[in-house]
Tab-separated table of C-alpha atoms in Angstrom:
chain	number	residue	atom	x	y	z
A	14	MET	CA	-16.009	77.388	-24.754
A	15	GLU	CA	-14.713	78.595	-22.106
A	16	LEU	CA	-13.162	75.427	-20.146
A	17	LEU	CA	-11.809	75.250	-16.391
A	18	VAL	CA	-9.293	72.801	-16.015
A	19	LEU	CA	-8.214	71.948	-12.649
A	20	GLY	CA	-4.396	70.714	-12.739
A	21	GLY	CA	-3.503	70.990	-16.172
A	22	THR	CA	0.573	71.249	-16.403
A	23	SER	CA	1.666	67.423	-15.501
A	24	PHE	CA	0.743	64.669	-17.713
A	25	ALA	CA	-2.988	63.983	-18.865
A	26	GLY	CA	-4.187	67.164	-17.934
A	27	ARG	CA	-1.575	69.128	-20.034
A	28	HIS	CA	-2.701	67.070	-23.186
A	29	VAL	CA	-5.924	68.436	-22.260
A	30	VAL	CA	-5.086	72.375	-22.268
A	31	GLU	CA	-2.749	71.636	-25.741
A	32	ARG	CA	-5.965	70.163	-27.272
A	33	ALA	CA	-8.448	72.463	-25.736
A	34	LEU	CA	-6.123	75.169	-26.903
A	35	THR	CA	-5.560	73.774	-30.197
A	36	ALA	CA	-8.837	73.682	-30.683
A	37	GLY	CA	-9.648	77.166	-30.544
A	38	HIS	CA	-11.125	77.330	-27.101
A	39	SER	CA	-10.524	79.307	-23.862
A	40	VAL	CA	-8.527	77.718	-21.297
A	41	THR	CA	-8.543	78.525	-17.043
A	42	THR	CA	-6.425	76.346	-14.934
A	43	PHE	CA	-6.777	76.083	-11.099
A	44	ASN	CA	-3.549	74.558	-9.562
A	45	ARG	CA	-0.839	75.070	-7.086
A	46	GLY	CA	1.778	76.517	-9.798
A	47	ARG	CA	4.358	73.937	-8.636
A	48	THR	CA	4.918	71.657	-11.524
A	49	ASN	CA	5.506	73.647	-14.873
A	50	PRO	CA	4.335	76.963	-13.564
A	51	ALA	CA	4.887	78.885	-16.954
A	52	LEU	CA	4.390	76.131	-19.326
A	53	PHE	CA	0.819	77.993	-21.250
A	54	ALA	CA	1.662	81.650	-21.236
A	55	GLU	CA	-1.772	82.111	-22.704
A	56	VAL	CA	-4.453	80.827	-20.494
A	57	ARG	CA	-5.582	81.883	-17.284
A	58	SER	CA	-3.661	80.631	-14.489
A	59	LEU	CA	-5.533	80.480	-10.929
A	60	ARG	CA	-3.485	79.252	-8.271
A	61	GLY	CA	-4.890	77.491	-5.238
A	62	ASP	CA	-4.316	74.478	-2.997
A	63	ARG	CA	-6.840	72.109	-2.787
A	64	THR	CA	-4.990	69.542	-0.144
A	65	SER	CA	-5.607	72.751	2.663
A	66	GLY	CA	-8.881	73.809	0.684
A	67	ASP	CA	-7.561	76.820	-1.250
A	68	TYR	CA	-10.220	77.638	-3.757
A	69	ALA	CA	-10.564	81.605	-3.079
A	70	ALA	CA	-9.037	81.824	-6.720
A	71	LEU	CA	-12.275	80.103	-7.614
A	72	GLU	CA	-14.857	81.943	-6.575
A	73	GLY	CA	-16.562	84.295	-9.120
A	74	CYS	CA	-14.282	83.676	-11.685
A	75	GLY	CA	-16.817	81.891	-13.759
A	76	PRO	CA	-18.697	80.704	-15.369
A	77	PHE	CA	-17.540	77.885	-17.497
A	78	ASP	CA	-18.721	75.746	-20.323
A	79	ALA	CA	-17.557	72.798	-18.681
A	80	VAL	CA	-14.846	71.751	-15.987
A	81	VAL	CA	-12.463	69.199	-16.544
A	82	ASP	CA	-11.060	67.570	-13.170
A	83	MET	CA	-7.662	65.901	-13.224
A	84	CYS	CA	-7.126	65.705	-10.111
A	85	ALA	CA	-9.736	64.817	-7.331
A	86	TYR	CA	-8.660	61.682	-5.567
A	87	VAL	CA	-11.147	62.118	-2.045
A	88	PRO	CA	-14.771	63.418	-1.897
A	89	ARG	CA	-13.940	66.269	-0.325
A	90	ALA	CA	-12.062	68.107	-3.215
A	91	VAL	CA	-14.957	67.998	-5.641
A	92	ARG	CA	-17.637	69.312	-3.107
A	93	GLU	CA	-15.203	72.278	-2.068
A	94	ALA	CA	-14.364	72.789	-5.932
A	95	ILE	CA	-18.303	72.911	-7.203
A	96	THR	CA	-18.838	74.879	-3.605
A	97	ALA	CA	-16.304	77.748	-4.839
A	98	LEU	CA	-17.880	77.861	-8.459
A	99	GLY	CA	-20.908	78.292	-6.789
A	100	PRO	CA	-24.418	78.035	-8.744
A	101	ASP	CA	-23.550	80.566	-11.347
A	102	GLY	CA	-19.963	79.269	-12.147
A	103	LEU	CA	-20.623	76.194	-14.696
A	104	ASN	CA	-23.188	76.119	-17.650
A	105	GLY	CA	-22.329	72.310	-18.614
A	106	PRO	CA	-20.926	68.654	-17.324
A	107	TYR	CA	-18.297	68.776	-14.958
A	108	ILE	CA	-16.045	65.942	-16.227
A	109	LEU	CA	-14.274	63.837	-13.380
A	110	ILE	CA	-11.540	61.685	-13.677
A	111	SER	CA	-11.440	58.973	-11.700
A	112	SER	CA	-9.951	55.588	-12.696
A	113	VAL	CA	-10.541	51.536	-13.772
A	114	SER	CA	-9.454	50.847	-10.291
A	115	ALA	CA	-12.857	52.111	-9.365
A	116	TYR	CA	-14.325	48.924	-9.597
A	117	ALA	CA	-14.293	45.864	-7.150
A	118	GLU	CA	-12.150	43.435	-8.078
A	119	PRO	CA	-13.123	40.752	-10.749
A	120	GLN	CA	-12.037	37.580	-9.697
A	121	ALA	CA	-14.634	37.886	-7.126
A	122	HIS	CA	-17.701	39.033	-9.685
A	123	GLY	CA	-16.752	35.874	-12.346
A	124	GLU	CA	-15.068	39.458	-14.940
A	125	VAL	CA	-11.942	37.451	-15.163
A	126	GLN	CA	-12.658	37.233	-18.786
A	127	SER	CA	-14.914	39.908	-19.893
A	128	GLY	CA	-13.570	42.512	-17.502
A	129	PHE	CA	-15.155	45.821	-16.221
A	130	VAL	CA	-18.661	47.341	-17.800
A	131	GLU	CA	-20.166	50.626	-16.336
A	132	GLY	CA	-22.320	49.195	-14.626
A	133	SER	CA	-19.641	46.687	-12.870
A	134	PRO	CA	-19.694	46.175	-9.312
A	135	LEU	CA	-17.369	48.777	-7.349
A	136	ALA	CA	-15.136	48.674	-5.035
A	137	THR	CA	-15.624	49.598	-1.161
A	138	LEU	CA	-13.567	50.946	1.503
A	139	PRO	CA	-11.597	47.911	3.998
A	140	ALA	CA	-13.428	47.277	6.624
A	141	GLY	CA	-12.542	49.753	9.654
A	142	ILE	CA	-11.389	52.677	7.336
A	143	ASP	CA	-14.289	55.467	7.642
A	144	ALA	CA	-15.793	57.002	4.252
A	145	GLY	CA	-14.121	59.908	5.720
A	146	SER	CA	-10.782	59.131	5.208
A	147	GLU	CA	-8.446	60.687	3.060
A	148	ASP	CA	-5.482	58.606	3.310
A	149	VAL	CA	-5.027	57.115	-0.404
A	150	THR	CA	-3.156	53.547	-0.607
A	151	GLY	CA	-3.067	51.137	-2.708
A	152	GLU	CA	-6.434	49.706	-0.744
A	153	THR	CA	-8.384	53.382	-0.612
A	154	TYR	CA	-7.109	54.343	-3.934
A	155	GLY	CA	-9.981	52.906	-5.668
A	156	PRO	CA	-12.790	53.002	-3.151
A	157	LEU	CA	-11.970	57.231	-2.751
A	158	LYS	CA	-12.396	57.512	-6.239
A	159	VAL	CA	-16.044	55.490	-5.960
A	160	LEU	CA	-16.572	58.220	-3.308
A	161	THR	CA	-16.097	60.999	-5.194
A	162	GLU	CA	-17.766	60.299	-7.809
A	163	GLU	CA	-20.598	59.921	-5.575
A	164	ALA	CA	-19.911	63.371	-4.053
A	165	ALA	CA	-19.755	64.985	-7.648
A	166	GLU	CA	-23.501	63.284	-8.779
A	167	ALA	CA	-24.768	64.586	-5.207
A	168	LEU	CA	-23.885	68.042	-5.242
A	169	LEU	CA	-25.030	68.274	-9.499
A	170	PRO	CA	-27.401	65.417	-10.494
A	171	GLY	CA	-27.246	64.594	-13.998
A	172	GLY	CA	-24.682	67.373	-14.724
A	173	VAL	CA	-21.504	64.754	-14.226
A	174	MET	CA	-19.345	62.657	-16.846
A	175	ILE	CA	-17.407	60.380	-14.699
A	176	ILE	CA	-14.260	58.772	-16.597
A	177	ARG	CA	-12.515	55.774	-15.416
A	178	PRO	CA	-9.350	55.572	-17.238
A	179	GLY	CA	-6.769	52.207	-17.430
A	180	LEU	CA	-3.688	52.604	-17.773
A	181	ILE	CA	-2.645	56.437	-19.155
A	182	VAL	CA	0.484	56.165	-21.339
A	183	GLY	CA	2.269	58.835	-23.063
A	184	PRO	CA	4.657	61.907	-23.586
A	185	HIS	CA	5.313	63.585	-20.016
A	186	ASP	CA	4.264	60.613	-18.321
A	187	PRO	CA	5.861	60.918	-14.688
A	188	THR	CA	5.633	57.151	-13.989
A	189	ASP	CA	7.570	55.875	-16.923
A	190	ARG	CA	5.449	52.651	-16.325
A	191	PHE	CA	4.979	52.283	-19.938
A	192	THR	CA	7.672	53.924	-21.385
A	193	TYR	CA	10.133	51.178	-19.722
A	194	TRP	CA	8.998	48.738	-22.106
A	195	VAL	CA	9.397	51.899	-24.804
A	196	ARG	CA	13.012	52.804	-23.825
A	197	ARG	CA	14.358	48.680	-23.387
A	198	MET	CA	13.034	48.415	-27.345
A	199	ALA	CA	15.208	51.299	-28.363
A	200	GLU	CA	18.355	49.999	-26.257
A	201	GLY	CA	18.162	46.806	-28.102
A	202	GLY	CA	19.604	43.567	-26.840
A	203	GLU	CA	16.963	40.843	-25.477
A	204	ILE	CA	14.077	42.208	-23.727
A	205	LEU	CA	13.050	39.772	-20.724
A	206	ALA	CA	8.720	39.844	-20.802
A	207	PRO	CA	6.684	37.587	-18.567
A	208	GLU	CA	4.799	34.370	-19.150
A	209	SER	CA	4.205	33.796	-23.058
A	210	SER	CA	3.397	35.931	-26.369
A	211	ASP	CA	0.004	34.616	-26.185
A	212	VAL	CA	-0.466	35.104	-22.510
A	213	ALA	CA	1.263	38.274	-21.533
A	214	ARG	CA	-1.494	41.018	-22.284
A	215	THR	CA	-1.805	44.805	-21.420
A	216	GLN	CA	-4.240	47.350	-21.824
A	217	VAL	CA	-3.652	51.217	-22.081
A	218	ILE	CA	-5.158	54.300	-23.225
A	219	ASP	CA	-2.734	57.256	-24.671
A	220	ALA	CA	-2.986	60.831	-23.095
A	221	SER	CA	-3.256	62.502	-26.005
A	222	ASP	CA	-6.892	60.626	-27.597
A	223	MET	CA	-8.369	60.649	-23.997
A	224	ALA	CA	-7.592	64.284	-24.027
A	225	SER	CA	-9.243	65.106	-27.546
A	226	TRP	CA	-12.221	63.104	-26.593
A	227	ILE	CA	-12.215	64.784	-23.322
A	228	VAL	CA	-12.501	68.305	-25.048
A	229	SER	CA	-14.873	67.201	-27.578
A	230	SER	CA	-16.731	65.950	-24.661
A	231	ALA	CA	-16.953	68.736	-22.712
A	232	ALA	CA	-18.044	71.027	-25.809
A	233	ALA	CA	-20.710	68.401	-26.784
A	234	GLY	CA	-21.899	68.945	-23.254
A	235	ARG	CA	-21.698	64.995	-22.822
A	236	THR	CA	-22.565	63.231	-19.186
A	237	GLY	CA	-22.522	59.861	-18.098
A	238	THR	CA	-19.915	57.168	-17.035
A	239	TYR	CA	-17.092	55.778	-19.857
A	240	ASN	CA	-14.640	53.955	-19.674
A	241	ALA	CA	-11.417	55.552	-21.263
A	242	VAL	CA	-9.609	52.389	-22.167
A	243	ALA	CA	-8.203	50.861	-25.744
A	244	PRO	CA	-8.753	47.336	-26.438
A	245	ALA	CA	-6.626	45.185	-24.325
A	246	LEU	CA	-3.757	43.725	-26.786
A	247	PRO	CA	-0.932	41.282	-26.802
A	248	LEU	CA	2.491	42.368	-25.035
A	249	ALA	CA	3.686	41.704	-28.170
A	250	ARG	CA	2.311	43.744	-30.284
A	251	VAL	CA	3.988	46.424	-27.763
A	252	PHE	CA	7.221	44.978	-29.047
A	253	GLY	CA	7.040	44.871	-32.431
A	254	PRO	CA	8.219	42.117	-34.429
A	255	ASP	CA	11.842	42.720	-34.515
A	256	ALA	CA	12.297	42.824	-30.841
A	257	ASP	CA	14.574	40.426	-29.009
A	258	VAL	CA	11.863	39.166	-26.418
A	259	VAL	CA	12.547	36.617	-24.199
A	260	TRP	CA	9.348	35.554	-22.735
A	261	VAL	CA	9.892	33.676	-19.321
A	262	PRO	CA	7.874	31.420	-16.750
A	263	TRP	CA	6.274	33.908	-14.406
A	264	GLU	CA	6.329	31.409	-11.927
A	265	PHE	CA	10.453	31.197	-12.240
A	266	LEU	CA	10.140	35.679	-11.878
A	267	GLU	CA	7.720	35.457	-9.035
A	268	SER	CA	10.282	32.599	-7.132
A	269	LYS	CA	13.160	35.330	-7.677
A	270	LYS	CA	10.671	37.904	-6.034
A	271	VAL	CA	10.254	39.810	-9.567
A	272	GLN	CA	7.003	42.287	-8.872
A	273	PRO	CA	4.012	42.522	-11.582
A	274	TRP	CA	3.814	46.529	-12.382
A	275	ALA	CA	6.797	47.366	-10.100
A	276	ASP	CA	9.437	45.579	-11.739
A	277	LEU	CA	7.442	44.312	-15.218
A	278	PRO	CA	5.019	47.161	-15.063
A	279	ALA	CA	2.042	47.661	-17.411
A	280	TRP	CA	1.441	44.369	-16.919
A	281	LEU	CA	-0.351	41.724	-14.515
A	282	PRO	CA	0.071	38.214	-14.488
A	283	ALA	CA	-2.282	35.771	-16.252
A	284	ARG	CA	-4.577	35.333	-13.021
A	285	MET	CA	-5.329	39.331	-12.327
A	286	ALA	CA	-5.744	39.948	-16.204
A	287	GLY	CA	-9.144	40.906	-15.441
A	288	MET	CA	-7.593	43.985	-13.872
A	289	LEU	CA	-6.778	44.577	-17.553
A	290	MET	CA	-9.749	44.046	-19.226
A	291	ALA	CA	-12.594	47.361	-18.949
A	292	ASP	CA	-15.107	47.433	-21.953
A	293	GLY	CA	-14.321	50.727	-23.505
A	294	SER	CA	-16.779	50.315	-26.083
A	295	LYS	CA	-18.912	52.577	-24.516
A	296	ALA	CA	-16.903	55.647	-25.073
A	297	ALA	CA	-15.477	54.474	-28.793
A	298	ALA	CA	-19.356	54.523	-30.100
A	299	ALA	CA	-19.396	58.377	-27.780
A	300	GLY	CA	-16.240	59.231	-30.392
A	301	LEU	CA	-13.215	58.017	-28.308
A	302	HIS	CA	-10.752	57.106	-30.873
A	303	ASN	CA	-7.518	55.082	-30.106
A	304	ARG	CA	-4.809	55.347	-32.104
A	305	SER	CA	-2.343	52.340	-33.057
A	306	ILE	CA	-0.222	51.267	-30.496
A	307	GLU	CA	2.526	51.295	-32.810
A	308	ALA	CA	1.846	55.482	-33.094
A	309	VAL	CA	1.626	55.617	-29.304
A	310	VAL	CA	4.706	53.765	-28.828
A	311	ALA	CA	6.342	55.966	-31.963
A	312	ASP	CA	5.094	59.229	-29.826
A	313	ILE	CA	6.059	57.825	-26.295
A	314	ALA	CA	10.001	57.005	-28.710
A	315	ASP	CA	10.388	60.802	-29.676
A	316	TRP	CA	9.418	62.239	-26.413
A	317	ASP	CA	11.747	59.878	-24.578
A	318	ARG	CA	14.955	60.016	-27.432
A	319	ALA	CA	14.590	64.285	-26.775
A	320	ARG	CA	14.540	64.355	-22.650
A	321	PRO	CA	17.582	63.820	-20.675
A	322	GLN	CA	18.306	60.307	-20.470
A	323	GLU	CA	17.908	59.508	-16.437
A	324	PRO	CA	16.906	56.403	-14.754
A	325	LEU	CA	13.385	55.593	-15.158
A	326	ARG	CA	11.087	55.355	-12.098
A	327	ALA	CA	9.498	52.468	-13.184
A	328	GLY	CA	10.766	48.806	-14.301
A	329	MET	CA	13.794	46.753	-13.711
A	330	THR	CA	17.751	47.907	-14.155
A	331	ARG	CA	19.550	45.984	-17.230
A	332	GLU	CA	22.044	44.582	-14.788
A	333	ARG	CA	18.375	42.689	-13.099
A	334	GLN	CA	17.377	42.050	-15.919
A	335	ALA	CA	20.774	40.570	-17.597
A	336	GLU	CA	21.242	38.450	-13.947
A	337	LEU	CA	17.404	36.646	-14.462
A	338	LEU	CA	18.164	35.682	-18.165
A	339	ARG	CA	21.640	34.224	-17.094
A	340	MET	CA	20.036	31.695	-14.423
C-alpha cells in the first residue's frame, strides 16, 4: 500500500507511520519539517505549510491508496489537501482524524449515562461565530472539527473514514495529560485523586492501538464514522492495586480552585462524565483492539523513564498536592 500521512512525526501520526512501516507499506509524509524532521529516514518526506495553504509538494505526487490526515482542524485544510492531490491522487479512503469533541455536550441530550454513539447530535459553533472562522479555541474546536468532516465528505462522498478519538495517550504524548498519573505512580508516596474510587472514571485510546487499526483500515479501504475509544474505566484501575491513593471529595478540591483536566488531567467531575463515555463498540467490531490499561501504562512508564525528567506540562506539582492533602 502507498500511504500518505499528513503530519506523521509528532505523536499519534508518528505511531501511524511506525505501524505502516512495520506492516511493510510504503509511506510518504507531508508536514512543515519542524517536529522531528529526521525521524523516518526511510520515508519520502514532502514539505509544506497547511496554515498558509502551501500544498505545492503534494501536487502530482500520487496516486496513493489511502491518506491519513492527522492535523486538519478547519474545513479549508481538507479542501486544499484534497484539491492538491487532484482527481488521480487518491485511490482509496481519506482517513480524517477528528475528535469526540465533535459531539454536542451530552447533558443537553440526556446521554450522561450512555455517552456518545456515532449518530449522537454534533456540536455547533457558538452564536456570532462565522462558519469560515479559523480561530480554534475551547469553544470552537469541536464545531470546527464537525465542519471539517463535512468538507471532506462533500468533496469525497462515500470515500471518507472519520475517526473520532477520545483522549489519545501513549509514548511521545506532548501534552503529558495521562503521563501525569503514570509518573505520579512511579514516584510513589501519596497520590491525590478526585472524588472516590467507585466514581472517578476516565476514557482513553492508546496511540499505538489506534495506529494499528488506522493502518489496517487504510489497507482494507474502510470508510464511515467511528469512535476510537477504549471502554471507560475507573481511575483506580489506572493506579493499580498497590498505589497509595488518597481520594479527596471534588467539592473540596473545587473550593480550592483545582481545575479538572488541567490540575487533574484525563478526568472530569461526575456531572460531566458523559464526555468520557463515548461508545467504541462500532470501531471494536471493525477491528480496533484495545490492550489492557496495565499494558498501556507500562509502555508509557518505560518511555517516560527513558526521557529527561523535566517538569510535566499537565497536572499539579507535588508541592501543591501535598498542600491540599494537609488541609
